């Protein structure tokens, strides 16, 4: 059974502070790692698709890194804003062509003004 | 923009009822998925379909069935709803990647919060 773990499960951060959280996944049979942001009452939306060891992706104040050899990815948010409040999901794609993502349980981020 | 539409945002049903959750996507995607999301458990795959009339079981298919008669529509069926099927249900679609890994991205509907009483 494939296991994708995210930590912490929830996080409260003061506005303006930077934060990061972790996604751990199996290091074998790696194909891709996805990050999604899920705001309350909205649909989850893709942030990043990462495929190569050492990948770094950035979108505005949010960035992510990938280590496929040790099986982890970090998501960083710089200078948190209230609109960053959401649940952040990582998902592991383990079989090329099968299209099935295995999701972690998510990190629920709340930014306190 | 890709749009995935789920027929209902909120649904209340009684134990034993047959329940249909409908999902429609407008981007001609080959793959469609049904997930349920429960607190502390993340998204768990119920069923997915990679083509019309094709389906595969996900991690938690028990108590559910699916139908994909047309490419754009993927239905989740609860044959006899039970209280342990109270959950948030999410539909998603994606294209077959071909040359581009970015096509693995899944596009989600807004979810249906189902309560079974």
mmCIF file of N, CA, C and O in Angstrom, chain B residues 42-76:
data_model
loop_
_atom_site.group_PDB
_atom_site.id
_atom_site.type_symbol
_atom_site.label_atom_id
_atom_site.label_comp_id
_atom_site.label_asym_id
_atom_site.label_seq_id
_atom_site.Cartn_x
_atom_site.Cartn_y
_atom_site.Cartn_z
ATOM 1 N N UNK B 42 -7.537 12.680 3.925
ATOM 2 C CA UNK B 42 -7.182 13.104 2.577
ATOM 3 C C UNK B 42 -8.165 12.593 1.546
ATOM 4 O O UNK B 42 -9.234 12.070 1.866
ATOM 5 N N UNK B 43 -7.809 12.703 0.305
ATOM 6 C CA UNK B 43 -8.655 12.254 -0.790
ATOM 7 C C UNK B 43 -8.386 10.777 -1.059
ATOM 8 O O UNK B 43 -7.242 10.381 -1.272
ATOM 9 N N UNK B 44 -9.452 9.986 -1.062
ATOM 10 C CA UNK B 44 -9.308 8.554 -1.352
ATOM 11 C C UNK B 44 -10.073 8.236 -2.620
ATOM 12 O O UNK B 44 -11.226 8.621 -2.780
ATOM 13 N N UNK B 45 -9.409 7.487 -3.501
ATOM 14 C CA UNK B 45 -9.965 7.197 -4.812
ATOM 15 C C UNK B 45 -10.991 6.081 -4.720
ATOM 16 O O UNK B 45 -10.709 4.997 -4.220
ATOM 17 N N UNK B 46 -12.186 6.346 -5.250
ATOM 18 C CA UNK B 46 -13.260 5.352 -5.236
ATOM 19 C C UNK B 46 -13.223 4.554 -6.543
ATOM 20 O O UNK B 46 -13.132 3.333 -6.540
ATOM 21 N N UNK B 47 -13.326 5.255 -7.656
ATOM 22 C CA UNK B 47 -13.283 4.651 -8.981
ATOM 23 C C UNK B 47 -12.655 5.652 -9.934
ATOM 24 O O UNK B 47 -12.705 6.856 -9.714
ATOM 25 N N UNK B 48 -12.086 5.139 -11.006
ATOM 26 C CA UNK B 48 -11.718 6.028 -12.088
ATOM 27 C C UNK B 48 -12.014 5.373 -13.433
ATOM 28 O O UNK B 48 -12.245 4.165 -13.521
ATOM 29 N N UNK B 49 -12.023 6.210 -14.444
ATOM 30 C CA UNK B 49 -12.342 5.755 -15.792
ATOM 31 C C UNK B 49 -11.371 6.408 -16.755
ATOM 32 O O UNK B 49 -11.140 7.615 -16.693
ATOM 33 N N UNK B 50 -10.788 5.605 -17.649
ATOM 34 C CA UNK B 50 -9.829 6.156 -18.605
ATOM 35 C C UNK B 50 -10.384 6.186 -20.027
ATOM 36 O O UNK B 50 -9.681 6.531 -20.974
ATOM 37 N N UNK B 51 -11.643 5.821 -20.151
ATOM 38 C CA UNK B 51 -12.286 5.899 -21.468
ATOM 39 C C UNK B 51 -13.771 5.608 -21.279
ATOM 40 O O UNK B 51 -14.189 5.077 -20.242
ATOM 41 N N UNK B 52 -14.532 5.905 -22.304
ATOM 42 C CA UNK B 52 -15.964 5.620 -22.251
ATOM 43 C C UNK B 52 -16.176 4.126 -22.000
ATOM 44 O O UNK B 52 -15.495 3.286 -22.600
ATOM 45 N N UNK B 53 -17.074 3.847 -21.090
ATOM 46 C CA UNK B 53 -17.450 2.482 -20.707
ATOM 47 C C UNK B 53 -16.336 1.703 -20.031
ATOM 48 O O UNK B 53 -16.494 0.519 -19.729
ATOM 49 N N UNK B 54 -15.201 2.348 -19.771
ATOM 50 C CA UNK B 54 -14.112 1.682 -19.063
ATOM 51 C C UNK B 54 -14.063 2.220 -17.638
ATOM 52 O O UNK B 54 -14.238 3.423 -17.421
ATOM 53 N N UNK B 55 -13.795 1.337 -16.681
ATOM 54 C CA UNK B 55 -13.714 1.766 -15.295
ATOM 55 C C UNK B 55 -12.744 0.864 -14.551
ATOM 56 O O UNK B 55 -12.559 -0.301 -14.927
ATOM 57 N N UNK B 56 -12.160 1.412 -13.528
ATOM 58 C CA UNK B 56 -11.315 0.607 -12.654
ATOM 59 C C UNK B 56 -11.585 0.988 -11.210
ATOM 60 O O UNK B 56 -11.825 2.165 -10.901
ATOM 61 N N UNK B 57 -11.523 0.012 -10.344
ATOM 62 C CA UNK B 57 -11.718 0.271 -8.926
ATOM 63 C C UNK B 57 -10.529 1.037 -8.370
ATOM 64 O O UNK B 57 -9.390 0.813 -8.747
ATOM 65 N N UNK B 58 -10.857 1.939 -7.468
ATOM 66 C CA UNK B 58 -9.810 2.623 -6.734
ATOM 67 C C UNK B 58 -9.532 1.914 -5.422
ATOM 68 O O UNK B 58 -9.629 0.693 -5.328
ATOM 69 N N UNK B 59 -9.257 2.688 -4.399
ATOM 70 C CA UNK B 59 -8.882 2.106 -3.114
ATOM 71 C C UNK B 59 -10.070 1.716 -2.252
ATOM 72 O O UNK B 59 -9.973 0.830 -1.403
ATOM 73 N N UNK B 60 -11.216 2.373 -2.461
ATOM 74 C CA UNK B 60 -12.387 2.126 -1.598
ATOM 75 C C UNK B 60 -13.661 1.999 -2.427
ATOM 76 O O UNK B 60 -14.599 2.766 -2.270
ATOM 77 N N UNK B 61 -13.762 1.010 -3.317
ATOM 78 C CA UNK B 61 -14.929 0.910 -4.196
ATOM 79 C C UNK B 61 -16.173 0.290 -3.561
ATOM 80 O O UNK B 61 -17.264 0.377 -4.143
ATOM 81 N N UNK B 62 -16.017 -0.298 -2.391
ATOM 82 C CA UNK B 62 -17.145 -1.047 -1.802
ATOM 83 C C UNK B 62 -18.328 -0.122 -1.539
ATOM 84 O O UNK B 62 -18.190 0.925 -0.922
ATOM 85 N N UNK B 63 -19.484 -0.548 -2.008
ATOM 86 C CA UNK B 63 -20.705 0.222 -1.798
ATOM 87 C C UNK B 63 -20.986 1.239 -2.892
ATOM 88 O O UNK B 63 -22.002 1.937 -2.842
ATOM 89 N N UNK B 64 -20.087 1.306 -3.881
ATOM 90 C CA UNK B 64 -20.225 2.272 -4.970
ATOM 91 C C UNK B 64 -20.162 1.561 -6.321
ATOM 92 O O UNK B 64 -19.566 0.500 -6.443
ATOM 93 N N UNK B 65 -20.777 2.176 -7.312
ATOM 94 C CA UNK B 65 -20.567 1.777 -8.692
ATOM 95 C C UNK B 65 -20.488 3.061 -9.513
ATOM 96 O O UNK B 65 -20.768 4.153 -9.000
ATOM 97 N N UNK B 66 -20.074 2.919 -10.777
ATOM 98 C CA UNK B 66 -19.919 4.100 -11.629
ATOM 99 C C UNK B 66 -20.457 3.791 -13.015
ATOM 100 O O UNK B 66 -20.636 2.628 -13.401
ATOM 101 N N UNK B 67 -20.678 4.867 -13.745
ATOM 102 C CA UNK B 67 -21.148 4.736 -15.121
ATOM 103 C C UNK B 67 -20.500 5.823 -15.953
ATOM 104 O O UNK B 67 -20.478 6.991 -15.552
ATOM 105 N N UNK B 68 -19.976 5.418 -17.118
ATOM 106 C CA UNK B 68 -19.438 6.413 -18.052
ATOM 107 C C UNK B 68 -19.904 6.032 -19.458
ATOM 108 O O UNK B 68 -19.222 5.307 -20.181
ATOM 109 N N UNK B 69 -21.050 6.537 -19.821
ATOM 110 C CA UNK B 69 -21.648 6.268 -21.133
ATOM 111 C C UNK B 69 -21.195 7.276 -22.178
ATOM 112 O O UNK B 69 -21.169 6.971 -23.375
ATOM 113 N N UNK B 70 -20.821 8.468 -21.721
ATOM 114 C CA UNK B 70 -20.307 9.494 -22.625
ATOM 115 C C UNK B 70 -18.994 10.017 -22.045
ATOM 116 O O UNK B 70 -18.792 10.005 -20.827
ATOM 117 N N UNK B 71 -18.146 10.502 -22.926
ATOM 118 C CA UNK B 71 -16.810 10.907 -22.501
ATOM 119 C C UNK B 71 -16.853 12.000 -21.439
ATOM 120 O O UNK B 71 -16.034 12.033 -20.532
ATOM 121 N N UNK B 72 -17.816 12.920 -21.566
ATOM 122 C CA UNK B 72 -17.810 14.075 -20.687
ATOM 123 C C UNK B 72 -18.480 13.824 -19.334
ATOM 124 O O UNK B 72 -18.394 14.664 -18.451
ATOM 125 N N UNK B 73 -19.135 12.699 -19.166
ATOM 126 C CA UNK B 73 -19.951 12.489 -17.970
ATOM 127 C C UNK B 73 -19.532 11.228 -17.234
ATOM 128 O O UNK B 73 -19.402 10.157 -17.831
ATOM 129 N N UNK B 74 -19.373 11.372 -15.910
ATOM 130 C CA UNK B 74 -18.965 10.233 -15.080
ATOM 131 C C UNK B 74 -19.843 10.266 -13.841
ATOM 132 O O UNK B 74 -19.835 11.252 -13.100
ATOM 133 N N UNK B 75 -20.614 9.218 -13.646
ATOM 134 C CA UNK B 75 -21.582 9.185 -12.558
ATOM 135 C C UNK B 75 -21.139 8.221 -11.468
ATOM 136 O O UNK B 75 -20.644 7.128 -11.757
ATOM 137 N N UNK B 76 -21.340 8.637 -10.253
ATOM 138 C CA UNK B 76 -21.080 7.779 -9.092
ATOM 139 C C UNK B 76 -22.426 7.365 -8.509
ATOM 140 O O UNK B 76 -23.298 8.221 -8.300
#
